[in-house]
Amino acid sequence: DVVLTQTPSTLSATIGQSVSISCRSSQSLLDSAGNTYLYWYLQRPGQSPQLLIYLVSNLGSGVPNRFSGSGSGTDFTLKISGVEAEDLGVYYCMQATHAPYTFGAGTKLELK
Amino acid sequence: QVQLQQSGAELAKPGSSVKISCKASGYTFTSYYISWIKQTTGQGLEYIGYINTGSGGTNYNEKFKGKATLTVDKSSSTAFMQLSSLTPDDSAVYYCARRGTLDYWGQGVMVTVSS
């Protein structure tokens, strides 16, 4: 199975600070058709995960544009430009290029 | 608005089975697959598989073959997942979500397996 390694595991930030989370894959996530099925989700405390970014860099419906995704191949990044209080929780990357779909272990974003 | 409403928490004995449901609303049910995901503190998020809500065709993560059975009732816009031969390792929160994109999630069902 594809292993997704997220770093850091915990991230402390102040409100307004910009932060980045890395997701590295054990295999390239580029498929033969030229698509890269890499997604980002946020799970707030006590809630279900919600989609933030799909196909590496596309913003999910209703997601604020302070969130952005980038990367290719095996290295991907989620950036939050100006953390807000509602952004606190655990962030997960997921790949759907290779079966079975797999998730990273998560990055917990907390207030400093 | 798109909603996935899951059934309530389950307490089951080892060796038994449970069947949890995921009722969709706010969109055309048969237009999107339903995926199922397991969440535990130890293993994190694991993808179980998906069901084609139009044809009933399924695709399982090898790890969950024989453990999970996915079905659908188009007349009620509801997807189901049956978990069989339960062990304590099956204790988890189980989510349904729409499509392979997982763009909408249910609220989750906590399954506790204990004697």
PDB file of C-alpha atoms in Angstrom:
ATOM      1  CA  ASP A   1       0.000   0.000   0.000  1.00  0.00           C
ATOM      2  CA  VAL A   2       1.079   3.598  -0.576  1.00  0.00           C
ATOM      3  CA  VAL A   3       2.380   5.218   2.584  1.00  0.00           C
ATOM      4  CA  LEU A   4       1.735   8.915   3.099  1.00  0.00           C
ATOM      5  CA  THR A   5       4.049  10.606   5.595  1.00  0.00           C
ATOM      6  CA  GLN A   6       2.821  13.884   7.028  1.00  0.00           C
ATOM      7  CA  THR A   7       5.078  16.369   8.761  1.00  0.00           C
ATOM      8  CA  PRO A   8       4.986  17.824  11.256  1.00  0.00           C
ATOM      9  CA  SER A   9       2.729  15.671  13.416  1.00  0.00           C
ATOM     10  CA  THR A  10       1.861  18.705  15.543  1.00  0.00           C
ATOM     11  CA  LEU A  11       1.939  22.355  14.551  1.00  0.00           C
ATOM     12  CA  SER A  12       1.570  25.261  16.961  1.00  0.00           C
ATOM     13  CA  ALA A  13       0.522  28.560  15.454  1.00  0.00           C
ATOM     14  CA  THR A  14      -0.758  31.979  16.434  1.00  0.00           C
ATOM     15  CA  ILE A  15      -3.794  33.536  14.840  1.00  0.00           C
ATOM     16  CA  GLY A  16      -2.769  35.188  11.597  1.00  0.00           C
ATOM     17  CA  GLN A  17       0.373  33.103  11.166  1.00  0.00           C
ATOM     18  CA  SER A  18       0.953  31.271   7.886  1.00  0.00           C
ATOM     19  CA  VAL A  19       1.760  27.569   8.158  1.00  0.00           C
ATOM     20  CA  SER A  20       2.499  24.630   5.869  1.00  0.00           C
ATOM     21  CA  ILE A  21       1.979  20.894   6.173  1.00  0.00           C
ATOM     22  CA  SER A  22       3.922  18.383   4.108  1.00  0.00           C
ATOM     23  CA  CYS A  23       2.631  15.088   2.733  1.00  0.00           C
ATOM     24  CA  ARG A  24       5.166  12.755   1.127  1.00  0.00           C
ATOM     25  CA  SER A  25       4.154   9.620  -0.724  1.00  0.00           C
ATOM     26  CA  SER A  26       6.076   6.353  -0.982  1.00  0.00           C
ATOM     27  CA  GLN A  27       5.150   6.230  -4.689  1.00  0.00           C
ATOM     28  CA  SER A  28       4.382   8.786  -7.348  1.00  0.00           C
ATOM     29  CA  LEU A  29       0.727   9.782  -7.310  1.00  0.00           C
ATOM     30  CA  LEU A  30       0.714  10.719 -10.997  1.00  0.00           C
ATOM     31  CA  ASP A  31      -1.357   8.205 -12.916  1.00  0.00           C
ATOM     32  CA  SER A  32      -0.998   7.145 -16.549  1.00  0.00           C
ATOM     33  CA  ALA A  33      -3.647   9.630 -17.639  1.00  0.00           C
ATOM     34  CA  GLY A  34      -1.776  12.534 -16.094  1.00  0.00           C
ATOM     35  CA  ASN A  35      -4.013  12.902 -13.045  1.00  0.00           C
ATOM     36  CA  THR A  36      -2.816  13.202  -9.455  1.00  0.00           C
ATOM     37  CA  TYR A  37      -5.382  12.082  -6.900  1.00  0.00           C
ATOM     38  CA  LEU A  38      -4.178  13.831  -3.761  1.00  0.00           C
ATOM     39  CA  TYR A  39      -6.646  15.336  -1.307  1.00  0.00           C
ATOM     40  CA  TRP A  40      -6.580  17.273   1.970  1.00  0.00           C
ATOM     41  CA  TYR A  41      -9.139  17.090   4.768  1.00  0.00           C
ATOM     42  CA  LEU A  42      -9.653  18.876   8.094  1.00  0.00           C
ATOM     43  CA  GLN A  43     -11.201  17.145  11.068  1.00  0.00           C
ATOM     44  CA  ARG A  44     -12.234  19.604  13.743  1.00  0.00           C
ATOM     45  CA  PRO A  45     -12.634  18.288  17.296  1.00  0.00           C
ATOM     46  CA  GLY A  46     -15.728  16.120  17.583  1.00  0.00           C
ATOM     47  CA  GLN A  47     -16.590  16.428  13.899  1.00  0.00           C
ATOM     48  CA  SER A  48     -16.305  14.398  10.741  1.00  0.00           C
ATOM     49  CA  PRO A  49     -13.493  15.179   8.311  1.00  0.00           C
ATOM     50  CA  GLN A  50     -14.311  17.753   5.654  1.00  0.00           C
ATOM     51  CA  LEU A  51     -12.809  18.164   2.216  1.00  0.00           C
ATOM     52  CA  LEU A  52     -10.464  21.136   1.797  1.00  0.00           C
ATOM     53  CA  ILE A  53      -8.474  20.447  -1.379  1.00  0.00           C
ATOM     54  CA  TYR A  54      -8.972  17.967  -4.220  1.00  0.00           C
ATOM     55  CA  LEU A  55      -6.643  16.937  -7.028  1.00  0.00           C
ATOM     56  CA  VAL A  56      -3.655  18.605  -5.360  1.00  0.00           C
ATOM     57  CA  SER A  57      -4.668  22.234  -5.663  1.00  0.00           C
ATOM     58  CA  ASN A  58      -8.402  22.676  -6.175  1.00  0.00           C
ATOM     59  CA  LEU A  59     -10.383  24.308  -3.383  1.00  0.00           C
ATOM     60  CA  GLY A  60     -13.389  22.375  -2.112  1.00  0.00           C
ATOM     61  CA  SER A  61     -16.835  23.953  -2.112  1.00  0.00           C
ATOM     62  CA  GLY A  62     -17.096  26.720   0.475  1.00  0.00           C
ATOM     63  CA  VAL A  63     -13.465  26.416   1.565  1.00  0.00           C
ATOM     64  CA  PRO A  64     -11.810  29.782   2.293  1.00  0.00           C
ATOM     65  CA  ASN A  65      -9.077  30.837  -0.111  1.00  0.00           C
ATOM     66  CA  ARG A  66      -6.523  31.116   2.702  1.00  0.00           C
ATOM     67  CA  PHE A  67      -6.114  27.372   2.073  1.00  0.00           C
ATOM     68  CA  SER A  68      -3.980  26.307  -0.859  1.00  0.00           C
ATOM     69  CA  GLY A  69      -2.459  23.068  -2.075  1.00  0.00           C
ATOM     70  CA  SER A  70       0.552  22.398  -4.237  1.00  0.00           C
ATOM     71  CA  GLY A  71       2.976  19.701  -5.234  1.00  0.00           C
ATOM     72  CA  SER A  72       3.537  16.911  -7.691  1.00  0.00           C
ATOM     73  CA  GLY A  73       4.781  13.355  -7.890  1.00  0.00           C
ATOM     74  CA  THR A  74       5.545  12.386  -4.319  1.00  0.00           C
ATOM     75  CA  ASP A  75       5.744  15.740  -2.504  1.00  0.00           C
ATOM     76  CA  PHE A  76       2.715  17.803  -1.599  1.00  0.00           C
ATOM     77  CA  THR A  77       2.016  20.789   0.627  1.00  0.00           C
ATOM     78  CA  LEU A  78      -1.020  22.350   2.227  1.00  0.00           C
ATOM     79  CA  LYS A  79      -0.596  26.004   3.159  1.00  0.00           C
ATOM     80  CA  ILE A  80      -2.800  28.126   5.372  1.00  0.00           C
ATOM     81  CA  SER A  81      -2.171  31.818   4.774  1.00  0.00           C
ATOM     82  CA  GLY A  82      -3.273  33.412   8.023  1.00  0.00           C
ATOM     83  CA  VAL A  83      -4.538  30.831  10.515  1.00  0.00           C
ATOM     84  CA  GLU A  84      -7.928  31.516  12.040  1.00  0.00           C
ATOM     85  CA  ALA A  85      -9.369  29.941  15.192  1.00  0.00           C
ATOM     86  CA  GLU A  86     -11.754  27.771  13.165  1.00  0.00           C
ATOM     87  CA  ASP A  87      -8.779  26.129  11.414  1.00  0.00           C
ATOM     88  CA  LEU A  88      -7.729  24.223  14.516  1.00  0.00           C
ATOM     89  CA  GLY A  89      -7.982  20.457  14.275  1.00  0.00           C
ATOM     90  CA  VAL A  90      -6.275  17.561  12.514  1.00  0.00           C
ATOM     91  CA  TYR A  91      -5.320  17.728   8.841  1.00  0.00           C
ATOM     92  CA  TYR A  92      -5.085  14.596   6.723  1.00  0.00           C
ATOM     93  CA  CYS A  93      -3.829  13.982   3.226  1.00  0.00           C
ATOM     94  CA  MET A  94      -5.261  11.095   1.213  1.00  0.00           C
ATOM     95  CA  GLN A  95      -4.241   9.490  -2.073  1.00  0.00           C
ATOM     96  CA  ALA A  96      -6.638   7.810  -4.469  1.00  0.00           C
ATOM     97  CA  THR A  97      -4.261   7.078  -7.337  1.00  0.00           C
ATOM     98  CA  HIS A  98      -3.332   3.610  -6.116  1.00  0.00           C
ATOM     99  CA  ALA A  99      -5.662   1.019  -4.578  1.00  0.00           C
ATOM    100  CA  PRO A 100      -6.338   0.941  -1.726  1.00  0.00           C
ATOM    101  CA  TYR A 101      -6.821   4.615  -1.017  1.00  0.00           C
ATOM    102  CA  THR A 102      -4.633   5.577   1.948  1.00  0.00           C
ATOM    103  CA  PHE A 103      -4.437   8.433   4.422  1.00  0.00           C
ATOM    104  CA  GLY A 104      -1.597  10.155   6.174  1.00  0.00           C
ATOM    105  CA  ALA A 105      -1.416   9.911   9.957  1.00  0.00           C
ATOM    106  CA  GLY A 106      -2.522  13.491  10.407  1.00  0.00           C
ATOM    107  CA  THR A 107      -1.118  16.837  11.516  1.00  0.00           C
ATOM    108  CA  LYS A 108      -2.653  18.457  14.561  1.00  0.00           C
ATOM    109  CA  LEU A 109      -2.861  22.235  14.338  1.00  0.00           C
ATOM    110  CA  GLU A 110      -3.114  23.899  17.736  1.00  0.00           C
ATOM    111  CA  LEU A 111      -2.890  27.398  19.113  1.00  0.00           C
ATOM    112  CA  LYS A 112       0.461  28.536  20.446  1.00  0.00           C
TER     113      LYS A 112
ATOM    114  CA  GLN B   1     -28.034  20.662   0.733  1.00  0.00           C
ATOM    115  CA  VAL B   2     -26.137  17.409   0.558  1.00  0.00           C
ATOM    116  CA  GLN B   3     -26.484  15.321   3.702  1.00  0.00           C
ATOM    117  CA  LEU B   4     -25.417  11.832   4.685  1.00  0.00           C
ATOM    118  CA  GLN B   5     -27.271  10.710   7.808  1.00  0.00           C
ATOM    119  CA  GLN B   6     -25.855   7.629   9.501  1.00  0.00           C
ATOM    120  CA  SER B   7     -27.525   5.291  11.970  1.00  0.00           C
ATOM    121  CA  GLY B   8     -26.824   5.279  15.687  1.00  0.00           C
ATOM    122  CA  ALA B   9     -24.076   3.839  17.810  1.00  0.00           C
ATOM    123  CA  GLU B  10     -23.787   0.057  18.097  1.00  0.00           C
ATOM    124  CA  LEU B  11     -22.673  -2.149  20.968  1.00  0.00           C
ATOM    125  CA  ALA B  12     -22.031  -5.681  19.760  1.00  0.00           C
ATOM    126  CA  LYS B  13     -20.622  -8.905  21.122  1.00  0.00           C
ATOM    127  CA  PRO B  14     -17.586 -10.618  19.632  1.00  0.00           C
ATOM    128  CA  GLY B  15     -18.544 -12.937  16.803  1.00  0.00           C
ATOM    129  CA  SER B  16     -21.750 -11.080  15.953  1.00  0.00           C
ATOM    130  CA  SER B  17     -22.562  -8.762  13.042  1.00  0.00           C
ATOM    131  CA  VAL B  18     -23.809  -5.206  12.737  1.00  0.00           C
ATOM    132  CA  LYS B  19     -25.338  -3.341   9.815  1.00  0.00           C
ATOM    133  CA  ILE B  20     -25.020   0.408   9.709  1.00  0.00           C
ATOM    134  CA  SER B  21     -26.803   2.717   7.329  1.00  0.00           C
ATOM    135  CA  CYS B  22     -26.094   5.944   5.486  1.00  0.00           C
ATOM    136  CA  LYS B  23     -29.110   7.812   4.127  1.00  0.00           C
ATOM    137  CA  ALA B  24     -28.383  10.386   1.449  1.00  0.00           C
ATOM    138  CA  SER B  25     -30.373  13.500   0.651  1.00  0.00           C
ATOM    139  CA  GLY B  26     -29.973  16.714  -1.292  1.00  0.00           C
ATOM    140  CA  TYR B  27     -28.657  15.165  -4.514  1.00  0.00           C
ATOM    141  CA  THR B  28     -29.334  12.361  -6.992  1.00  0.00           C
ATOM    142  CA  PHE B  29     -28.289   9.307  -4.993  1.00  0.00           C
ATOM    143  CA  THR B  30     -27.400   7.110  -7.952  1.00  0.00           C
ATOM    144  CA  SER B  31     -25.069   9.696  -9.470  1.00  0.00           C
ATOM    145  CA  TYR B  32     -22.292   9.256  -6.931  1.00  0.00           C
ATOM    146  CA  TYR B  33     -20.525   6.342  -5.310  1.00  0.00           C
ATOM    147  CA  ILE B  34     -20.618   5.956  -1.536  1.00  0.00           C
ATOM    148  CA  SER B  35     -17.325   5.231   0.208  1.00  0.00           C
ATOM    149  CA  TRP B  36     -16.802   3.851   3.703  1.00  0.00           C
ATOM    150  CA  ILE B  37     -13.950   4.755   6.038  1.00  0.00           C
ATOM    151  CA  LYS B  38     -12.853   3.388   9.414  1.00  0.00           C
ATOM    152  CA  GLN B  39     -11.294   5.627  12.064  1.00  0.00           C
ATOM    153  CA  THR B  40      -9.469   4.412  15.140  1.00  0.00           C
ATOM    154  CA  THR B  41      -7.048   6.121  17.483  1.00  0.00           C
ATOM    155  CA  GLY B  42      -4.375   3.550  16.733  1.00  0.00           C
ATOM    156  CA  GLN B  43      -4.708   3.047  12.963  1.00  0.00           C
ATOM    157  CA  GLY B  44      -6.068   6.450  11.997  1.00  0.00           C
ATOM    158  CA  LEU B  45      -8.219   6.593   8.867  1.00  0.00           C
ATOM    159  CA  GLU B  46      -8.558   3.468   6.718  1.00  0.00           C
ATOM    160  CA  TYR B  47     -10.437   3.210   3.457  1.00  0.00           C
ATOM    161  CA  ILE B  48     -12.781   0.233   3.443  1.00  0.00           C
ATOM    162  CA  GLY B  49     -14.227   0.427  -0.060  1.00  0.00           C
ATOM    163  CA  TYR B  50     -16.978   1.873  -2.151  1.00  0.00           C
ATOM    164  CA  ILE B  51     -20.247   0.944  -3.763  1.00  0.00           C
ATOM    165  CA  ASN B  52     -21.585   2.111  -7.093  1.00  0.00           C
ATOM    166  CA  THR B  53     -25.018   3.285  -6.005  1.00  0.00           C
ATOM    167  CA  GLY B  54     -26.398   2.858  -9.511  1.00  0.00           C
ATOM    168  CA  SER B  55     -25.254  -0.660 -10.336  1.00  0.00           C
ATOM    169  CA  GLY B  56     -24.542  -2.012  -6.845  1.00  0.00           C
ATOM    170  CA  GLY B  57     -21.029  -2.898  -7.899  1.00  0.00           C
ATOM    171  CA  THR B  58     -18.462  -2.842  -5.114  1.00  0.00           C
ATOM    172  CA  ASN B  59     -14.737  -2.410  -4.653  1.00  0.00           C
ATOM    173  CA  TYR B  60     -13.065  -3.374  -1.375  1.00  0.00           C
ATOM    174  CA  ASN B  61      -9.739  -2.744   0.215  1.00  0.00           C
ATOM    175  CA  GLU B  62      -8.224  -6.242   0.429  1.00  0.00           C
ATOM    176  CA  LYS B  63      -7.871  -5.780   4.177  1.00  0.00           C
ATOM    177  CA  PHE B  64     -11.642  -5.564   4.590  1.00  0.00           C
ATOM    178  CA  LYS B  65     -12.709  -8.341   2.232  1.00  0.00           C
ATOM    179  CA  GLY B  66     -14.720 -10.821   4.233  1.00  0.00           C
ATOM    180  CA  LYS B  67     -15.192  -8.274   7.012  1.00  0.00           C
ATOM    181  CA  ALA B  68     -17.330  -5.607   5.341  1.00  0.00           C
ATOM    182  CA  THR B  69     -20.212  -6.067   2.915  1.00  0.00           C
ATOM    183  CA  LEU B  70     -21.555  -3.017   1.120  1.00  0.00           C
ATOM    184  CA  THR B  71     -25.087  -2.841  -0.228  1.00  0.00           C
ATOM    185  CA  VAL B  72     -27.500  -0.173  -1.364  1.00  0.00           C
ATOM    186  CA  ASP B  73     -31.249   0.424  -1.449  1.00  0.00           C
ATOM    187  CA  LYS B  74     -31.926   2.855  -4.244  1.00  0.00           C
ATOM    188  CA  SER B  75     -35.594   3.238  -3.308  1.00  0.00           C
ATOM    189  CA  SER B  76     -34.631   4.855  -0.013  1.00  0.00           C
ATOM    190  CA  SER B  77     -31.341   6.431  -1.119  1.00  0.00           C
ATOM    191  CA  THR B  78     -29.562   4.464   1.578  1.00  0.00           C
ATOM    192  CA  ALA B  79     -26.241   2.681   1.607  1.00  0.00           C
ATOM    193  CA  PHE B  80     -25.437  -0.023   4.108  1.00  0.00           C
ATOM    194  CA  MET B  81     -22.318  -1.629   5.483  1.00  0.00           C
ATOM    195  CA  GLN B  82     -22.463  -4.934   7.315  1.00  0.00           C
ATOM    196  CA  LEU B  83     -19.521  -5.884   9.497  1.00  0.00           C
ATOM    197  CA  SER B  84     -19.310  -9.575  10.340  1.00  0.00           C
ATOM    198  CA  SER B  85     -17.454 -11.828  12.776  1.00  0.00           C
ATOM    199  CA  LEU B  86     -16.767  -8.851  14.969  1.00  0.00           C
ATOM    200  CA  THR B  87     -13.686  -8.668  17.187  1.00  0.00           C
ATOM    201  CA  PRO B  88     -12.490  -5.887  19.498  1.00  0.00           C
ATOM    202  CA  ASP B  89     -10.261  -4.677  16.615  1.00  0.00           C
ATOM    203  CA  ASP B  90     -13.430  -3.704  14.770  1.00  0.00           C
ATOM    204  CA  SER B  91     -14.291  -1.149  17.459  1.00  0.00           C
ATOM    205  CA  ALA B  92     -14.070   2.175  15.650  1.00  0.00           C
ATOM    206  CA  VAL B  93     -15.986   5.066  14.196  1.00  0.00           C
ATOM    207  CA  TYR B  94     -17.240   4.256  10.720  1.00  0.00           C
ATOM    208  CA  TYR B  95     -18.000   6.990   8.221  1.00  0.00           C
ATOM    209  CA  CYS B  96     -19.750   7.008   4.903  1.00  0.00           C
ATOM    210  CA  ALA B  97     -18.728   9.663   2.408  1.00  0.00           C
ATOM    211  CA  ARG B  98     -19.719  10.640  -1.098  1.00  0.00           C
ATOM    212  CA  ARG B  99     -17.604   9.678  -4.107  1.00  0.00           C
ATOM    213  CA  GLY B 100     -13.914   8.850  -4.182  1.00  0.00           C
ATOM    214  CA  THR B 101     -13.341  12.531  -3.513  1.00  0.00           C
ATOM    215  CA  LEU B 102     -15.086  12.155  -0.124  1.00  0.00           C
ATOM    216  CA  ASP B 103     -16.621  15.569  -0.611  1.00  0.00           C
ATOM    217  CA  TYR B 104     -19.367  15.052   1.969  1.00  0.00           C
ATOM    218  CA  TRP B 105     -19.199  12.855   5.065  1.00  0.00           C
ATOM    219  CA  GLY B 106     -21.763  11.348   7.394  1.00  0.00           C
ATOM    220  CA  GLN B 107     -21.551  12.088  11.102  1.00  0.00           C
ATOM    221  CA  GLY B 108     -20.002   8.705  11.842  1.00  0.00           C
ATOM    222  CA  VAL B 109     -21.175   5.622  13.733  1.00  0.00           C
ATOM    223  CA  MET B 110     -19.316   4.381  16.782  1.00  0.00           C
ATOM    224  CA  VAL B 111     -19.183   0.608  16.889  1.00  0.00           C
ATOM    225  CA  THR B 112     -18.031  -0.952  20.146  1.00  0.00           C
ATOM    226  CA  VAL B 113     -17.290  -4.667  20.272  1.00  0.00           C
ATOM    227  CA  SER B 114     -17.225  -6.001  23.786  1.00  0.00           C
ATOM    228  CA  SER B 115     -18.372  -9.045  25.693  1.00  0.00           C
TER     229      SER B 115
END
